[in-house]
XYZ file of C-alpha atoms in Angstrom:
775
model
C -31.859 -20.058 32.304
C -29.120 -22.694 32.508
C -29.835 -23.752 28.920
C -29.486 -20.137 27.742
C -26.218 -19.798 29.638
C -24.844 -22.938 27.967
C -26.037 -21.678 24.596
C -24.388 -18.315 25.204
C -21.148 -20.045 26.126
C -21.202 -22.137 22.943
C -21.940 -19.111 20.756
C -19.219 -17.061 22.453
C -16.741 -19.937 22.044
C -17.666 -20.166 18.370
C -17.021 -16.436 18.000
C -13.601 -16.797 19.623
C -12.694 -19.776 17.430
C -13.834 -17.868 14.348
C -11.245 -15.174 15.051
C -8.607 -17.648 16.225
C -8.687 -19.619 12.963
C -5.417 -20.372 11.170
C -3.765 -16.998 10.890
C -0.085 -16.137 10.825
C 0.393 -12.507 11.893
C 4.008 -12.185 10.821
C 5.542 -8.799 10.088
C 7.755 -7.513 7.312
C 11.167 -6.222 8.301
C 10.905 -2.666 6.973
C 14.660 -2.586 6.267
C 14.408 -5.706 4.103
C 11.928 -4.588 1.475
C 13.163 -4.257 -2.106
C 10.239 -3.211 -4.306
C 12.047 -1.583 -7.234
C 10.517 -3.593 -10.067
C 12.378 -2.929 -13.337
C 13.614 -6.037 -15.189
C 13.330 -9.852 -15.102
C 16.221 -11.391 -13.197
C 16.796 -14.198 -15.705
C 15.155 -17.549 -16.325
C 14.999 -20.315 -13.733
C 15.785 -23.685 -15.336
C 17.536 -26.912 -14.439
C 20.387 -26.155 -12.066
C 20.359 -22.414 -12.860
C 19.326 -20.588 -9.671
C 18.380 -17.028 -8.720
C 19.405 -15.745 -5.293
C 19.827 -12.718 -3.048
C 22.020 -11.864 -0.085
C 20.665 -9.737 2.776
C 21.230 -8.748 6.374
C 18.118 -9.419 8.468
C 17.433 -6.880 11.224
C 14.901 -8.661 13.467
C 14.754 -11.903 15.480
C 12.602 -14.826 14.345
C 13.087 -14.694 10.568
C 10.109 -16.722 9.344
C 9.341 -16.103 5.659
C 10.602 -14.617 2.394
C 8.390 -13.264 -0.335
C 9.305 -12.885 -4.026
C 7.475 -11.667 -7.125
C 7.232 -13.740 -10.290
C 7.729 -13.210 -13.999
C 5.928 -15.948 -15.942
C 5.698 -16.086 -19.735
C 2.270 -16.330 -21.339
C 3.085 -19.708 -22.914
C 4.466 -21.233 -19.701
C 3.653 -24.941 -19.266
C 5.150 -27.378 -16.760
C 4.541 -30.886 -15.478
C 1.905 -30.853 -12.667
C 4.391 -32.479 -10.275
C 6.971 -29.713 -10.793
C 8.026 -27.731 -7.753
C 10.059 -24.624 -6.990
C 12.139 -24.581 -3.795
C 13.553 -21.732 -1.715
C 16.767 -22.514 0.179
C 17.948 -20.301 3.048
C 21.604 -20.276 4.120
C 23.901 -17.912 5.955
C 26.341 -17.441 3.088
C 26.623 -18.354 -0.562
C 29.538 -20.656 0.239
C 27.469 -22.756 2.682
C 26.359 -26.203 1.534
C 23.596 -26.915 4.071
C 20.218 -25.194 4.329
C 19.133 -23.428 7.495
C 15.563 -23.707 6.223
C 13.738 -24.482 3.009
C 10.221 -24.341 1.595
C 8.689 -25.413 -1.697
C 5.457 -25.115 -3.644
C 3.905 -26.367 -6.855
C 5.352 -24.540 -9.842
C 2.017 -24.441 -11.673
C 0.501 -22.530 -8.713
C 2.419 -19.347 -9.512
C 1.238 -16.653 -11.947
C 2.726 -13.633 -13.621
C 3.218 -10.662 -11.235
C 2.009 -12.715 -8.263
C 3.702 -12.517 -4.874
C 4.579 -15.834 -3.260
C 5.613 -16.225 0.375
C 7.839 -19.134 1.411
C 7.387 -19.854 5.116
C 9.574 -21.918 7.439
C 10.021 -22.365 11.225
C 11.226 -19.096 12.848
C 14.993 -18.661 13.233
C 15.352 -17.234 16.745
C 18.845 -15.728 16.448
C 18.371 -13.959 13.119
C 18.824 -10.369 14.292
C 21.590 -8.554 12.344
C 22.648 -11.831 10.724
C 23.683 -12.225 7.055
C 21.599 -14.579 4.905
C 21.508 -15.877 1.382
C 18.389 -17.342 -0.204
C 18.063 -18.840 -3.645
C 15.342 -20.536 -5.660
C 15.719 -23.543 -7.913
C 13.463 -25.636 -10.136
C 15.612 -28.765 -10.079
C 12.457 -30.759 -9.289
C 10.583 -29.339 -12.271
C 9.906 -30.292 -15.848
C 9.221 -27.107 -17.857
C 7.926 -28.059 -21.301
C 7.283 -24.578 -22.684
C 7.959 -20.937 -21.788
C 9.966 -19.710 -18.828
C 9.660 -18.535 -15.219
C 11.743 -15.815 -13.559
C 11.706 -13.228 -10.749
C 11.442 -9.455 -10.869
C 14.571 -7.456 -10.071
C 15.699 -3.831 -9.822
C 17.459 -1.989 -12.627
C 20.406 -0.995 -10.434
C 21.783 -1.673 -6.952
C 19.107 -0.200 -4.667
C 19.345 -2.552 -1.676
C 22.516 -1.661 0.289
C 22.810 -4.861 2.384
C 23.106 -7.409 -0.419
C 23.023 -8.250 -4.094
C 21.261 -10.537 -6.555
C 23.076 -13.695 -7.674
C 22.750 -15.536 -10.969
C 23.914 -18.960 -9.915
C 27.053 -18.180 -7.916
C 27.805 -14.896 -9.720
C 26.918 -11.561 -8.040
C 25.258 -8.769 -10.028
C 24.690 -5.028 -9.567
C 20.935 -5.535 -9.174
C 18.604 -6.844 -6.434
C 15.638 -9.200 -6.447
C 12.215 -7.860 -5.548
C 11.656 -9.397 -2.116
C 10.366 -8.950 1.421
C 11.555 -10.765 4.534
C 9.183 -11.463 7.427
C 9.566 -12.224 11.121
C 7.281 -13.481 13.895
C 6.815 -10.790 16.595
C 6.730 -12.806 19.822
C 6.004 -11.608 23.371
C 9.634 -10.670 24.044
C 9.733 -8.568 20.890
C 6.491 -6.806 21.851
C 7.800 -6.000 25.342
C 11.111 -4.636 24.027
C 9.353 -2.564 21.372
C 6.828 -1.236 23.879
C 9.551 -0.074 26.248
C 11.420 1.647 23.422
C 8.285 3.337 22.086
C 7.196 4.561 25.517
C 10.603 6.177 26.000
C 10.542 7.671 22.499
C 7.032 9.144 22.696
C 6.876 9.901 26.443
C 7.101 13.674 26.061
C 4.498 13.812 23.321
C 2.075 11.618 25.259
C 2.068 14.134 28.107
C 0.344 16.616 25.823
C -2.252 14.222 24.391
C -4.745 14.486 27.309
C -4.839 18.278 26.865
C -6.144 17.701 23.340
C -8.148 14.497 23.613
C -9.667 14.646 27.093
C -9.139 17.652 29.382
C -11.501 20.242 27.755
C -14.384 17.770 27.664
C -13.714 16.653 31.241
C -13.700 20.293 32.349
C -17.122 20.736 30.744
C -18.492 17.631 32.476
C -17.171 18.673 35.864
C -18.734 22.114 35.597
C -22.023 21.495 33.787
C -22.992 17.892 33.090
C -21.562 15.526 35.695
C -23.211 12.278 36.839
C -25.745 11.682 34.053
C -23.867 8.831 32.389
C -21.743 5.804 33.229
C -18.010 6.223 33.686
C -17.286 4.846 30.195
C -19.880 7.137 28.590
C -18.505 10.135 30.449
C -14.990 9.335 29.239
C -16.193 8.929 25.649
C -18.260 12.111 25.866
C -15.312 14.092 27.256
C -12.984 12.804 24.539
C -15.474 13.574 21.780
C -16.207 17.074 23.068
C -12.473 17.804 23.338
C -11.618 16.836 19.771
C -14.564 18.628 18.146
C -13.875 21.673 20.322
C -10.265 22.042 19.176
C -11.063 21.285 15.549
C -13.929 23.798 15.457
C -11.800 26.353 17.314
C -9.102 25.958 14.668
C -11.705 26.855 12.022
C -12.628 30.002 13.968
C -8.934 30.891 14.250
C -8.660 30.560 10.477
C -11.802 32.609 9.823
C -10.606 35.432 12.078
C -7.020 35.295 10.822
C -5.848 34.952 14.409
C -2.697 33.225 15.615
C -2.795 29.477 16.194
C -1.320 30.173 19.631
C -4.948 30.842 20.606
C -5.235 27.032 20.725
C -2.478 26.868 23.337
C -4.300 29.413 25.474
C -7.484 27.356 25.197
C -5.592 24.235 26.328
C -4.151 25.990 29.358
C -7.553 27.430 30.274
C -9.155 23.981 29.976
C -6.474 22.480 32.243
C -7.099 25.110 34.928
C -10.875 24.647 34.646
C -10.426 20.884 34.977
C -8.323 21.183 38.156
C -10.802 23.573 39.762
C -13.681 21.351 38.662
C -12.127 18.297 40.295
C -12.091 20.070 43.659
C -15.611 21.307 43.020
C -16.869 17.764 42.284
C -15.296 15.844 45.139
C -17.598 12.881 44.530
C -15.713 12.354 41.264
C -13.056 10.442 43.217
C -15.636 8.065 44.705
C -17.188 7.160 41.375
C -18.353 3.542 41.168
C -16.704 1.658 38.292
C -18.628 -1.289 36.813
C -17.154 -4.334 35.087
C -18.106 -2.902 31.678
C -16.425 0.404 32.567
C -13.247 -1.432 33.553
C -13.229 -3.445 30.319
C -13.774 -0.250 28.328
C -10.786 1.388 30.040
C -8.630 -1.695 29.428
C -9.576 -1.793 25.738
C -8.839 1.932 25.336
C -5.388 1.358 26.805
C -4.827 -1.732 24.636
C -5.906 0.188 21.545
C -3.404 2.987 22.116
C -0.630 0.516 23.004
C -1.396 -1.367 19.781
C -1.279 1.941 17.902
C 2.241 2.610 19.155
C 3.372 -0.874 18.152
C 1.949 -0.351 14.673
C 4.304 2.586 14.064
C 7.385 0.950 15.604
C 9.237 0.967 12.252
C 8.256 4.511 11.239
C 10.721 7.358 11.650
C 8.216 9.624 9.871
C 4.660 9.055 8.622
C 4.301 6.843 5.570
C 3.617 7.421 1.888
C 3.342 10.522 -0.282
C 0.592 12.496 1.470
C 2.499 12.763 4.743
C 5.229 15.207 3.627
C 2.485 17.509 2.306
C 0.770 17.472 5.706
C 4.130 18.132 7.367
C 4.607 21.191 5.143
C 1.262 22.639 6.324
C 2.200 22.024 9.948
C 5.598 23.590 9.449
C 3.844 26.651 7.987
C 1.645 26.878 11.096
C 4.658 26.780 13.356
C 6.872 29.213 11.447
C 4.166 31.785 10.633
C 2.221 31.462 13.872
C -1.106 31.178 12.029
C -2.967 28.971 9.599
C -2.119 29.473 5.899
C -5.008 31.698 4.830
C -4.577 30.848 1.166
C -5.381 27.182 1.828
C -8.663 26.075 3.362
C -8.456 22.325 2.981
C -8.542 19.600 5.626
C -6.586 21.658 8.151
C -8.145 20.324 11.360
C -5.593 17.528 11.743
C -2.728 19.904 11.069
C -4.020 22.246 13.768
C -4.091 19.452 16.356
C -0.530 18.405 15.496
C 0.687 22.022 15.650
C -0.981 22.356 19.057
C 0.778 19.212 20.357
C 4.129 20.512 19.107
C 3.544 23.866 20.822
C 2.669 22.092 24.070
C 5.492 19.534 24.108
C 8.137 20.658 21.557
C 8.300 17.223 19.898
C 9.497 17.028 16.253
C 6.909 17.306 13.471
C 7.118 13.660 12.266
C 6.820 12.314 15.803
C 3.845 14.553 16.590
C 2.100 13.516 13.364
C 2.514 9.845 14.202
C 1.386 10.270 17.800
C -1.753 12.267 16.961
C -2.562 9.814 14.173
C -2.486 6.799 16.486
C -4.475 8.692 19.118
C -7.120 9.357 16.452
C -7.471 5.618 15.825
C -8.231 5.175 19.522
C -10.568 8.183 19.387
C -12.493 6.612 16.498
C -13.333 3.612 18.659
C -14.278 5.887 21.554
C -16.531 7.892 19.223
C -18.264 4.822 17.811
C -18.744 3.547 21.390
C -20.673 6.719 22.209
C -22.790 6.592 19.054
C -23.520 2.879 19.380
C -24.547 3.330 23.019
C -27.057 6.009 21.993
C -28.436 3.888 19.143
C -28.608 0.521 20.928
C -28.880 1.639 24.566
C -26.686 -1.372 25.367
C -23.178 -0.951 26.793
C -21.978 -4.367 25.600
C -23.107 -3.532 22.066
C -21.176 -0.266 22.345
C -18.069 -2.126 23.562
C -18.375 -4.574 20.663
C -18.673 -1.694 18.180
C -15.545 -0.051 19.595
C -13.734 -3.394 19.538
C -14.480 -3.764 15.822
C -12.908 -0.379 15.079
C -9.871 -0.989 17.290
C -9.011 -4.637 16.781
C -11.034 -6.367 14.064
C -11.468 -4.041 11.078
C -8.349 -3.180 9.011
C -9.621 0.382 8.689
C -9.245 2.988 10.116
C -5.785 1.708 11.230
C -4.716 1.083 7.624
C -5.122 4.799 6.821
C -1.715 5.393 8.429
C -0.161 3.310 5.634
C -1.401 5.910 3.127
C -0.811 8.950 5.337
C -4.552 9.780 5.198
C -4.520 11.624 8.500
C -7.228 14.234 7.707
C -9.540 11.369 6.738
C -8.646 9.653 10.006
C -9.694 12.766 11.946
C -12.898 12.976 9.937
C -13.744 9.335 10.656
C -13.104 9.978 14.362
C -15.434 13.008 14.354
C -18.274 11.676 12.180
C -19.805 9.449 14.933
C -19.569 12.361 17.402
C -21.293 14.683 14.950
C -24.070 12.113 14.401
C -24.392 11.620 18.175
C -25.101 15.317 18.737
C -27.311 15.467 15.632
C -29.525 12.668 17.007
C -29.684 14.573 20.311
C -30.824 17.678 18.483
C -33.435 15.997 16.286
C -35.041 13.655 18.795
C -35.372 15.739 21.950
C -39.011 16.407 22.772
C -38.262 20.065 23.544
C -36.022 22.417 21.653
C -32.625 22.667 23.396
C -30.145 25.410 22.606
C -27.631 23.312 24.520
C -28.039 20.376 22.106
C -28.108 22.776 19.177
C -24.811 24.349 20.232
C -23.106 20.969 20.487
C -24.487 19.964 17.078
C -23.149 23.146 15.471
C -19.687 22.788 17.025
C -19.493 19.119 16.007
C -20.546 19.919 12.444
C -17.992 22.730 12.123
C -15.285 20.408 13.456
C -16.280 17.655 11.004
C -16.310 20.052 8.037
C -12.893 21.425 8.963
C -11.492 17.915 9.498
C -12.561 16.440 6.146
C -14.978 18.263 3.893
C -16.024 15.144 1.972
C -17.498 13.523 5.075
C -20.165 16.191 5.449
C -21.990 14.328 2.659
C -22.488 11.411 5.098
C -23.661 13.874 7.725
C -26.225 15.546 5.458
C -27.681 12.273 4.152
C -28.066 10.860 7.662
C -29.548 14.162 8.878
C -32.161 14.153 6.113
C -33.132 10.513 6.689
C -33.287 10.797 10.471
C -35.182 14.100 10.484
C -37.779 12.940 7.929
C -38.430 9.639 9.709
C -38.663 11.483 13.035
C -41.337 13.779 11.615
C -43.174 10.785 10.158
C -43.251 9.037 13.535
C -44.237 12.158 15.555
C -47.171 13.696 13.792
C -47.965 16.022 16.718
C -44.458 17.489 16.588
C -44.258 18.133 12.849
C -44.829 21.847 13.240
C -42.140 21.981 15.916
C -39.893 19.968 13.643
C -40.370 22.464 10.824
C -39.486 25.299 13.224
C -36.348 23.425 14.280
C -35.447 22.975 10.655
C -35.849 26.714 10.102
C -33.492 27.550 12.956
C -30.939 25.051 11.700
C -31.087 26.488 8.174
C -30.701 30.034 9.514
C -27.631 29.159 11.565
C -26.241 27.097 8.687
C -26.684 30.116 6.428
C -24.774 32.240 8.953
C -21.906 29.754 9.130
C -21.849 29.558 5.351
C -21.686 33.338 5.174
C -18.673 33.392 7.530
C -17.018 30.653 5.496
C -17.709 32.381 2.166
C -16.461 35.725 3.466
C -13.243 34.114 4.638
C -12.762 32.510 1.243
C -13.493 35.763 -0.584
C -11.120 37.792 1.585
C -8.265 35.444 0.744
C -9.007 34.929 -2.956
C -10.098 31.322 -2.550
C -13.502 30.275 -3.886
C -15.605 27.231 -3.070
C -15.091 25.826 -6.563
C -11.347 25.699 -5.913
C -11.885 23.622 -2.783
C -14.274 21.232 -4.547
C -11.878 20.924 -7.488
C -9.017 20.174 -5.145
C -11.048 17.312 -3.664
C -12.202 16.099 -7.074
C -8.649 16.100 -8.475
C -7.179 14.139 -5.574
C -5.903 10.666 -6.450
C -8.653 8.287 -5.390
C -8.088 4.691 -4.376
C -9.237 2.003 -6.768
C -12.354 0.139 -5.615
C -10.640 -3.242 -5.854
C -7.888 -2.013 -3.523
C -10.467 -0.558 -1.114
C -12.363 -3.875 -1.001
C -9.133 -5.856 -0.551
C -8.120 -3.631 2.359
C -11.482 -3.918 4.140
C -11.444 -7.719 3.814
C -7.812 -8.152 4.900
C -6.741 -9.446 8.314
C -10.034 -10.155 10.175
C -12.150 -7.972 7.897
C -13.945 -10.807 6.103
C -15.150 -12.318 9.388
C -16.182 -8.905 10.679
C -18.301 -8.205 7.618
C -19.908 -11.641 7.927
C -20.936 -10.750 11.484
C -22.072 -7.323 10.261
C -24.425 -9.051 7.807
C -25.907 -11.020 10.703
C -26.174 -7.756 12.624
C -28.192 -6.274 9.764
C -30.694 -9.110 10.135
C -30.753 -8.578 13.900
C -31.533 -4.885 13.373
C -34.427 -5.857 11.110
C -35.819 -8.313 13.659
C -35.378 -5.869 16.551
C -36.750 -2.939 14.484
C -33.856 -0.633 15.315
C -34.681 2.434 13.219
C -31.445 4.364 13.721
C -29.300 1.355 12.818
C -31.198 1.234 9.563
C -30.681 4.986 9.148
C -26.926 4.418 9.279
C -27.213 1.512 6.817
C -29.384 3.555 4.437
C -26.949 6.475 4.690
C -24.085 4.331 3.425
C -26.281 2.757 0.736
C -27.466 6.175 -0.443
C -23.929 7.587 -0.492
C -22.702 4.588 -2.463
C -25.491 5.135 -4.992
C -24.694 8.836 -5.236
C -21.008 8.019 -5.683
C -21.806 5.675 -8.579
C -23.678 8.488 -10.329
C -21.436 11.439 -9.459
C -18.410 10.313 -7.515
C -16.030 13.240 -8.056
C -16.666 14.612 -4.572
C -17.498 11.377 -2.719
C -15.902 8.392 -4.527
C -17.191 4.873 -3.988
C -13.818 3.857 -2.534
C -14.306 6.355 0.305
C -17.692 4.836 1.161
C -16.123 1.368 1.167
C -13.149 2.340 3.321
C -15.117 4.083 6.060
C -17.659 1.270 6.015
C -15.845 0.132 9.164
C -18.161 2.504 11.072
C -21.213 0.767 9.606
C -19.740 -2.676 10.301
C -19.027 -1.671 13.912
C -22.601 -0.538 14.549
C -24.054 -3.666 12.906
C -21.794 -6.025 14.885
C -22.760 -4.114 18.031
C -26.422 -4.651 17.154
C -25.795 -8.387 16.707
C -24.108 -8.627 20.123
C -26.919 -6.579 21.714
C -29.452 -9.083 20.367
C -27.443 -12.060 21.636
C -27.020 -10.487 25.081
C -30.739 -9.819 25.418
C -31.626 -13.275 24.137
C -29.189 -15.303 26.258
C -29.059 -12.934 29.273
C -25.373 -13.764 29.820
C -23.571 -10.427 29.990
C -20.367 -11.741 31.572
C -19.977 -14.462 28.950
C -20.151 -11.937 26.130
C -17.834 -9.523 27.922
C -15.259 -12.318 28.312
C -15.609 -13.263 24.643
C -15.153 -9.621 23.660
C -11.907 -9.356 25.636
C -10.491 -12.565 24.114
C -11.469 -11.620 20.556
C -9.977 -8.149 21.038
C -6.671 -9.708 22.067
C -6.684 -11.975 19.006
C -7.456 -9.043 16.742
C -4.758 -6.898 18.322
C -2.217 -9.662 17.698
C -3.193 -9.628 14.028
C -3.160 -5.832 13.552
C 0.289 -5.283 15.071
C 1.677 -5.346 11.518
C -1.013 -3.313 9.727
C 1.478 -0.912 8.083
C 2.521 -1.900 4.566
C 6.331 -1.528 4.619
C 6.490 -0.655 0.906
C 4.915 2.723 1.762
C 7.673 3.621 4.232
C 9.566 6.254 2.256
C 11.590 7.823 5.080
C 13.864 5.334 6.838
C 16.549 5.637 9.536
C 19.037 5.914 6.656
C 17.128 8.954 5.376
C 17.137 10.432 8.889
C 20.941 10.186 8.971
C 21.185 11.628 5.470
C 18.859 14.517 6.347
C 20.997 15.328 9.384
C 24.089 15.332 7.146
C 22.330 17.610 4.638
C 21.389 20.035 7.409
C 24.990 20.152 8.641
C 26.865 20.255 5.312
C 24.769 22.252 2.833
C 23.761 25.948 2.798
C 20.425 26.839 4.371
C 19.205 28.348 1.075
C 20.170 25.275 -0.982
C 17.599 23.884 -3.423
C 17.381 20.079 -3.855
C 16.105 17.991 -6.721
C 14.402 14.880 -5.334
C 13.088 11.790 -7.073
C 9.486 11.379 -8.249
C 7.179 8.923 -9.976
C 3.863 8.875 -11.825
C 1.646 8.608 -8.738
C -1.769 8.843 -10.380
C -1.146 10.030 -13.952
C -1.043 12.847 -14.852
C -0.100 13.585 -11.203
C 3.515 13.047 -10.163
C 4.694 12.885 -6.576
C 7.828 12.386 -4.516
C 8.925 8.789 -4.179
C 11.437 8.602 -1.328
C 12.708 10.237 1.852
C 13.810 13.373 -0.012
C 10.257 14.694 0.345
C 10.941 15.177 4.078
C 13.942 17.488 3.612
C 11.821 20.691 3.959
C 10.364 19.623 7.319
C 13.417 17.907 8.810
C 16.495 19.524 7.201
C 14.811 22.863 6.351
C 15.866 22.626 2.675
C 13.650 23.480 -0.284
C 12.922 20.728 -2.805
C 11.566 20.310 -6.310
C 10.832 17.236 -8.402
C 10.117 16.399 -12.037
C 6.447 16.267 -12.973
C 4.564 15.225 -16.095
C 5.824 18.220 -18.065
C 9.466 17.969 -16.987
C 9.893 14.178 -16.609
C 11.257 13.809 -20.208
C 14.291 15.878 -19.101
C 15.660 12.795 -17.347
C 16.719 11.413 -20.729
C 18.312 14.642 -21.964
C 21.408 15.540 -19.914
C 21.944 19.008 -21.390
C 18.307 20.042 -21.024
C 18.222 18.717 -17.448
C 21.354 20.744 -16.618
C 19.751 23.912 -17.979
C 16.544 23.216 -16.041
C 18.507 22.723 -12.819
C 20.294 26.020 -13.364
C 17.048 27.850 -14.179
C 15.507 26.559 -10.923
C 18.663 27.319 -8.894
C 19.000 23.669 -7.856
C 22.375 22.924 -6.312
C 21.983 19.336 -5.060
C 20.266 16.076 -5.985
C 18.950 13.715 -3.263
C 18.081 10.131 -4.280
C 16.759 7.565 -1.806
C 16.180 3.831 -2.018
C 12.915 3.801 -3.998
C 12.626 3.594 -7.766
C 11.620 6.790 -9.578
C 12.125 8.690 -12.820
C 15.756 9.407 -11.812
C 18.453 6.816 -11.107
C 21.668 7.068 -9.146
C 23.593 5.615 -12.086
C 22.793 8.512 -14.431
C 24.265 10.998 -11.932
C 27.175 8.826 -10.786
C 28.236 8.301 -14.395
C 28.262 12.001 -15.311
C 31.195 13.452 -13.299
C 31.383 16.605 -15.453
C 27.963 17.705 -14.203
C 27.581 16.031 -10.803
C 29.865 15.255 -7.871
C 28.815 12.542 -5.384
C 29.199 13.991 -1.891
C 27.240 11.491 0.235
C 26.513 7.785 -0.131
C 25.452 5.672 2.815
C 22.879 2.890 3.233
C 21.532 3.358 -0.291
C 21.045 7.152 -0.003
C 23.010 9.316 -2.468
C 23.502 13.092 -2.578
C 25.098 14.767 -5.602
C 26.335 18.340 -5.922
C 25.477 20.029 -9.202
C 28.809 21.263 -10.619
C 28.494 25.016 -10.952
C 31.023 27.814 -10.688
C 29.162 29.458 -7.807
C 28.981 26.242 -5.774
C 31.633 25.598 -3.154
C 33.831 22.566 -3.752
C 32.712 19.319 -2.119
C 34.614 16.194 -1.195
C 33.574 13.413 -3.546
C 32.747 9.937 -2.265
C 33.019 6.656 -4.143
C 29.839 5.136 -5.539
C 29.430 1.409 -6.316
C 28.036 1.900 -9.833
C 29.355 0.469 -13.078
C 29.231 2.989 -15.923
C 29.480 2.626 -19.654
C 27.146 -0.356 -20.063
């Protein structure tokens, strides 16, 4: 026994060291990201330098990243080096910090990060960095840096030697978030989201707790009961939103359901007085601590977000705004509306703004995903430590699902949170010795919630259902006839649900083909990007442990673990053959659920083998802390389109333009032939209540034809142009240099608003713009 305890300690220590390996979890200052990549800045040679001024907004400036332009014929001496010098001002002669690397280690379009010891007092300080190749011997070709085509970074400018330009280098600046920073950010975030967090339990916990208190109390551990209550709550509201849509009823029905659940919960607490004397085990306490840590980490991850990131988020905000203004779901659109219903419910309960509610529900869904996988893993492994390990993978070790917030993939996030719950109730339904209408009801509600959350994920559900049901029949020959009867009942109810769904579609002139086409036409993520995301941060180590967990499942003959593994393998194969509906990238990205279950299986095997529960619980807590430290900066700052500067500009727009005003906003070729908005202007409908339009594939050529663009603006009744800090098909220069057609009326922090000069438009006060015309 002592030998096994020592062995367990060594293995646990090895696991901790594996996650504590050299890793620098610095964070990008979201206000110091210049990613407008248009032209080379000019060659680096001899004493000719390239530099950039900036104002850093965080303490502990630690690194600067640039992006290279390297000619195909570039050759240099192997001993050549490129050096980054950091100073306060261009007139300074001494470096605050410097870093260098081998010049032959850089490649065309590569990013390179120059790191140096953190500068503690860097907050709101001006800096100037420049690169030189004085210690280099370039024998052929040239090396340069990417730069913008115009001045898009408001806090500095690019320098060629000691001469300023009207462009900016492509760069990011990083800082080291220390304990003091985390504490300050946590206090600020708690104050900012306090009102919204009051409403979260009504969505994510109270309905399920009310059910437990009235019908199913005392059958599980405290952690399982919490997970069960959370899972029941989320599937209940998501399925109820589908029913509201099918009946054409008001979404305020959801508010009534929340109030009823709260009353039922209060009455149930008095009815179950032994609830307050519940015995909490060590594992239950660790589970509660990890849930809290997960949600706290989620808040820290969105510390720099004024509104959700990337191009999908404004579209989701438009749906939510429609819910709130019309009082019902948009009956012409039946597409991934479960998430939008939950956000609308939170807004109705707490009156928080749409962007804040979207962010808060999104982070709560990350925590819910871990809670859901805890419940599923506990059912599969029958081991609470394995379930804790599986949840820990989702919360702290795998880059997904947390990385979905970078892309604004909130419906997918809800679907990933509900898929383990749906599988949990499906296993209950299939494997009970006697038919249970209770289990059947839960399975139906969970399936409806999953389908309404993200329709693509029902493919995972169906494949797992087929595999699990067939293997169950194979293993229980005496119950095959009963299994066939169960299958008949399931098909009958499924046909009824399908009939309701089809009738709803028909009544509102939406057919199933339209929904499938909408999914098939969506811009999918490239497989190489999906793989890179899943292996980022601690993902590579997690997948290594998952591979060991697969072997452990084989040795321990865990059938349902293999059902999950075969489900993902089958879906990946199907996606390779016909991936329009379920692309391979989707299977890769939600593979975090598979990795979590496999790592849980590995830990379950180690616990049973070494019989050292406390050692593995301690290791789990330490590894979770290390993973949380790494995932604090999961959001890619280049996808932050709406900044505090945009928030100020949107407030100005709301106060100084007519309510009926139409705005032209910037766009880019998102996934050709699809175009999408590229900056904070996309949020004007939800925040400033102004209608917007942008150039698409058909109209993008108008940007080069001033007369045609003017006629198009008039035909679409567009009165204003809003241009943010991101590069798109439109530039600020083309509008600033055409005073006959456009008058600049707002320019602050890199955000510009132009009035289209028309006779019916009231006169505006022009502002000066720092653009040089007539080049």
